[in-house]
Amino acid sequence: MKISSRKGSLPGTPARAVEGRFLAGRLFEVAVHYGDDGTGADGVEDRFNKLKRELTGEYGELTADRQDRSTQDQFATRTLSFHREPVQGLFMLLAYTEIEDLLRKKREATFSLLYRNDNLRQDLERKLQEPAPAGAAGK
């Protein structure tokens, strides 16, 4: 399920979209997506770094996953991602993407915060794999 705004942020939040993933009617993953709020790519990057500091203060040091920069066809892409897994199977990911049009000198940036409970997902998948009890058919 995804809730998003056609233009700008969702009412009362800095987020542009919120996504939830369900299995057997149970929520196991939530992603919150952020983008330009009128401050440009620099403002988005500042908000990303602020959220990273807040998450570090609340949940502990985030581990760097990926830090890449590539250029192709006059477009430069920069990605940063960090994660925290305080308990095996409970996973938080913070990812930033910036795209720069080198020809037109324009930059856009977005970032997302994702929380996933893999323990719940695996438990639900296991239960879905179990055969139905005898006599349960047709009920």
PDB file of C-alpha atoms in Angstrom:
ATOM      1  CA  MET A   1       0.000   0.000   0.000  1.00  0.00           C
ATOM      2  CA  LYS A   2       1.339   3.438  -0.934  1.00  0.00           C
ATOM      3  CA  ILE A   3       0.106   6.858   0.107  1.00  0.00           C
ATOM      4  CA  SER A   4       1.642   9.783  -1.773  1.00  0.00           C
ATOM      5  CA  SER A   5       1.062  13.362  -2.755  1.00  0.00           C
ATOM      6  CA  ARG A   6       0.884  14.379  -6.407  1.00  0.00           C
ATOM      7  CA  LYS A   7       2.725  17.556  -5.546  1.00  0.00           C
ATOM      8  CA  GLY A   8       4.633  18.425  -2.393  1.00  0.00           C
ATOM      9  CA  SER A   9       4.519  16.720   0.967  1.00  0.00           C
ATOM     10  CA  LEU A  10       1.785  14.743   2.657  1.00  0.00           C
ATOM     11  CA  PRO A  11      -0.351  16.973   4.902  1.00  0.00           C
ATOM     12  CA  GLY A  12       1.307  17.692   8.245  1.00  0.00           C
ATOM     13  CA  THR A  13       4.551  15.838   7.421  1.00  0.00           C
ATOM     14  CA  PRO A  14       7.779  16.436   5.509  1.00  0.00           C
ATOM     15  CA  ALA A  15       7.290  13.066   3.732  1.00  0.00           C
ATOM     16  CA  ARG A  16       6.253  12.825   0.074  1.00  0.00           C
ATOM     17  CA  ALA A  17       5.085   9.212   0.337  1.00  0.00           C
ATOM     18  CA  VAL A  18       4.616   6.365   2.800  1.00  0.00           C
ATOM     19  CA  GLU A  19       4.597   2.717   1.750  1.00  0.00           C
ATOM     20  CA  GLY A  20       3.616  -0.327   3.747  1.00  0.00           C
ATOM     21  CA  ARG A  21       4.149  -3.949   2.789  1.00  0.00           C
ATOM     22  CA  PHE A  22       1.837  -6.582   4.150  1.00  0.00           C
ATOM     23  CA  LEU A  23       1.804 -10.363   4.211  1.00  0.00           C
ATOM     24  CA  ALA A  24      -1.277 -12.285   5.330  1.00  0.00           C
ATOM     25  CA  GLY A  25      -2.792  -8.967   6.437  1.00  0.00           C
ATOM     26  CA  ARG A  26       0.143  -8.096   8.730  1.00  0.00           C
ATOM     27  CA  LEU A  27       2.420  -5.089   8.254  1.00  0.00           C
ATOM     28  CA  PHE A  28       6.100  -6.107   8.129  1.00  0.00           C
ATOM     29  CA  GLU A  29       7.741  -3.162   6.279  1.00  0.00           C
ATOM     30  CA  VAL A  30       7.294   0.608   6.221  1.00  0.00           C
ATOM     31  CA  ALA A  31       9.147   3.064   3.969  1.00  0.00           C
ATOM     32  CA  VAL A  32       8.929   6.845   4.221  1.00  0.00           C
ATOM     33  CA  HIS A  33      10.127   8.802   1.173  1.00  0.00           C
ATOM     34  CA  TYR A  34      11.309  12.416   1.246  1.00  0.00           C
ATOM     35  CA  GLY A  35      12.109  14.840  -1.558  1.00  0.00           C
ATOM     36  CA  ASP A  36      12.537  18.491  -2.430  1.00  0.00           C
ATOM     37  CA  ASP A  37      10.429  20.800  -0.275  1.00  0.00           C
ATOM     38  CA  GLY A  38      11.495  23.911  -2.154  1.00  0.00           C
ATOM     39  CA  THR A  39      15.003  24.014  -0.685  1.00  0.00           C
ATOM     40  CA  GLY A  40      16.659  22.194  -3.603  1.00  0.00           C
ATOM     41  CA  ALA A  41      19.113  19.315  -3.480  1.00  0.00           C
ATOM     42  CA  ASP A  42      21.229  21.021  -0.796  1.00  0.00           C
ATOM     43  CA  GLY A  43      18.183  21.304   1.469  1.00  0.00           C
ATOM     44  CA  VAL A  44      17.284  17.655   0.895  1.00  0.00           C
ATOM     45  CA  GLU A  45      20.841  16.602   1.738  1.00  0.00           C
ATOM     46  CA  ASP A  46      20.746  18.739   4.905  1.00  0.00           C
ATOM     47  CA  ARG A  47      17.477  17.060   5.977  1.00  0.00           C
ATOM     48  CA  PHE A  48      18.981  13.625   5.227  1.00  0.00           C
ATOM     49  CA  ASN A  49      22.021  14.392   7.413  1.00  0.00           C
ATOM     50  CA  LYS A  50      19.802  15.760  10.185  1.00  0.00           C
ATOM     51  CA  LEU A  51      17.655  12.599  10.159  1.00  0.00           C
ATOM     52  CA  LYS A  52      20.818  10.460  10.168  1.00  0.00           C
ATOM     53  CA  ARG A  53      22.071  12.310  13.284  1.00  0.00           C
ATOM     54  CA  GLU A  54      18.677  11.923  14.991  1.00  0.00           C
ATOM     55  CA  LEU A  55      18.516   8.188  14.215  1.00  0.00           C
ATOM     56  CA  THR A  56      22.090   7.720  15.423  1.00  0.00           C
ATOM     57  CA  GLY A  57      21.259   9.489  18.679  1.00  0.00           C
ATOM     58  CA  GLU A  58      18.126   7.426  19.232  1.00  0.00           C
ATOM     59  CA  TYR A  59      19.147   3.967  17.951  1.00  0.00           C
ATOM     60  CA  GLY A  60      22.956   3.955  17.929  1.00  0.00           C
ATOM     61  CA  GLU A  61      25.594   4.265  15.235  1.00  0.00           C
ATOM     62  CA  LEU A  62      24.451   3.525  11.693  1.00  0.00           C
ATOM     63  CA  THR A  63      26.685   1.326   9.558  1.00  0.00           C
ATOM     64  CA  ALA A  64      27.681   2.664   6.132  1.00  0.00           C
ATOM     65  CA  ASP A  65      26.505   0.371   3.350  1.00  0.00           C
ATOM     66  CA  ARG A  66      27.068   2.073   0.067  1.00  0.00           C
ATOM     67  CA  GLN A  67      28.662   5.299  -1.087  1.00  0.00           C
ATOM     68  CA  ASP A  68      28.870   5.551  -4.867  1.00  0.00           C
ATOM     69  CA  ARG A  69      29.225   8.219  -7.511  1.00  0.00           C
ATOM     70  CA  SER A  70      28.913   7.456 -11.208  1.00  0.00           C
ATOM     71  CA  THR A  71      28.560   9.504 -14.382  1.00  0.00           C
ATOM     72  CA  GLN A  72      26.864   8.377 -17.564  1.00  0.00           C
ATOM     73  CA  ASP A  73      25.448  10.392 -20.484  1.00  0.00           C
ATOM     74  CA  GLN A  74      26.051  13.742 -18.732  1.00  0.00           C
ATOM     75  CA  PHE A  75      24.185  12.598 -15.587  1.00  0.00           C
ATOM     76  CA  ALA A  76      26.042  12.136 -12.317  1.00  0.00           C
ATOM     77  CA  THR A  77      24.434   9.918  -9.696  1.00  0.00           C
ATOM     78  CA  ARG A  78      25.487   9.831  -6.046  1.00  0.00           C
ATOM     79  CA  THR A  79      24.107   7.336  -3.558  1.00  0.00           C
ATOM     80  CA  LEU A  80      24.636   6.919   0.162  1.00  0.00           C
ATOM     81  CA  SER A  81      23.056   4.333   2.420  1.00  0.00           C
ATOM     82  CA  PHE A  82      23.338   3.386   6.068  1.00  0.00           C
ATOM     83  CA  HIS A  83      21.678   0.691   8.126  1.00  0.00           C
ATOM     84  CA  ARG A  84      21.133  -0.443  11.686  1.00  0.00           C
ATOM     85  CA  GLU A  85      20.104  -3.922  12.785  1.00  0.00           C
ATOM     86  CA  PRO A  86      19.917  -3.733  16.604  1.00  0.00           C
ATOM     87  CA  VAL A  87      18.367  -7.212  16.765  1.00  0.00           C
ATOM     88  CA  GLN A  88      18.797  -9.792  14.019  1.00  0.00           C
ATOM     89  CA  GLY A  89      15.797  -9.489  11.693  1.00  0.00           C
ATOM     90  CA  LEU A  90      14.812  -5.935  12.727  1.00  0.00           C
ATOM     91  CA  PHE A  91      16.315  -3.735  10.050  1.00  0.00           C
ATOM     92  CA  MET A  92      16.403   0.021   9.474  1.00  0.00           C
ATOM     93  CA  LEU A  93      17.851   1.526   6.269  1.00  0.00           C
ATOM     94  CA  LEU A  94      18.445   5.178   5.395  1.00  0.00           C
ATOM     95  CA  ALA A  95      19.242   5.822   1.707  1.00  0.00           C
ATOM     96  CA  TYR A  96      20.012   9.044  -0.204  1.00  0.00           C
ATOM     97  CA  THR A  97      20.100   9.491  -3.995  1.00  0.00           C
ATOM     98  CA  GLU A  98      21.177  12.583  -5.898  1.00  0.00           C
ATOM     99  CA  ILE A  99      21.052  13.005  -9.669  1.00  0.00           C
ATOM    100  CA  GLU A 100      22.829  15.907 -11.348  1.00  0.00           C
ATOM    101  CA  ASP A 101      22.251  16.916 -14.955  1.00  0.00           C
ATOM    102  CA  LEU A 102      25.746  18.142 -15.798  1.00  0.00           C
ATOM    103  CA  LEU A 103      24.659  19.715 -19.075  1.00  0.00           C
ATOM    104  CA  ARG A 104      21.858  21.853 -17.599  1.00  0.00           C
ATOM    105  CA  LYS A 105      23.509  22.299 -14.174  1.00  0.00           C
ATOM    106  CA  LYS A 106      20.451  20.957 -12.268  1.00  0.00           C
ATOM    107  CA  ARG A 107      20.388  18.640  -9.243  1.00  0.00           C
ATOM    108  CA  GLU A 108      17.607  16.640  -7.643  1.00  0.00           C
ATOM    109  CA  ALA A 109      17.775  14.570  -4.486  1.00  0.00           C
ATOM    110  CA  THR A 110      15.563  12.202  -2.526  1.00  0.00           C
ATOM    111  CA  PHE A 111      15.985   9.986   0.498  1.00  0.00           C
ATOM    112  CA  SER A 112      14.051   7.216   2.181  1.00  0.00           C
ATOM    113  CA  LEU A 113      13.845   5.618   5.599  1.00  0.00           C
ATOM    114  CA  LEU A 114      12.857   1.964   5.626  1.00  0.00           C
ATOM    115  CA  TYR A 115      12.008  -0.270   8.583  1.00  0.00           C
ATOM    116  CA  ARG A 116      11.528  -4.004   8.041  1.00  0.00           C
ATOM    117  CA  ASN A 117      10.719  -6.787  10.491  1.00  0.00           C
ATOM    118  CA  ASP A 118      12.168  -9.838   8.723  1.00  0.00           C
ATOM    119  CA  ASN A 119      11.413 -12.017  11.750  1.00  0.00           C
ATOM    120  CA  LEU A 120       7.681 -11.380  11.319  1.00  0.00           C
ATOM    121  CA  ARG A 121       7.878 -11.795   7.538  1.00  0.00           C
ATOM    122  CA  GLN A 122       9.666 -15.146   7.832  1.00  0.00           C
ATOM    123  CA  ASP A 123       7.211 -16.347  10.479  1.00  0.00           C
ATOM    124  CA  LEU A 124       4.240 -15.415   8.272  1.00  0.00           C
ATOM    125  CA  GLU A 125       5.800 -17.088   5.228  1.00  0.00           C
ATOM    126  CA  ARG A 126       6.379 -20.243   7.279  1.00  0.00           C
ATOM    127  CA  LYS A 127       2.756 -20.275   8.451  1.00  0.00           C
ATOM    128  CA  LEU A 128       1.521 -19.779   4.880  1.00  0.00           C
ATOM    129  CA  GLN A 129       3.579 -22.806   3.782  1.00  0.00           C
ATOM    130  CA  GLU A 130       2.011 -25.101   6.427  1.00  0.00           C
ATOM    131  CA  PRO A 131      -0.769 -27.328   5.130  1.00  0.00           C
ATOM    132  CA  ALA A 132      -4.271 -26.477   6.320  1.00  0.00           C
ATOM    133  CA  PRO A 133      -5.519 -28.683   9.190  1.00  0.00           C
ATOM    134  CA  ALA A 134      -7.727 -31.601   8.167  1.00  0.00           C
ATOM    135  CA  GLY A 135     -11.392 -30.624   8.012  1.00  0.00           C
ATOM    136  CA  ALA A 136     -10.558 -26.930   7.500  1.00  0.00           C
ATOM    137  CA  ALA A 137     -11.428 -27.015   3.791  1.00  0.00           C
ATOM    138  CA  GLY A 138     -14.705 -25.348   2.908  1.00  0.00           C
ATOM    139  CA  LYS A 139     -14.927 -23.298   6.108  1.00  0.00           C
TER     140      LYS A 139
END
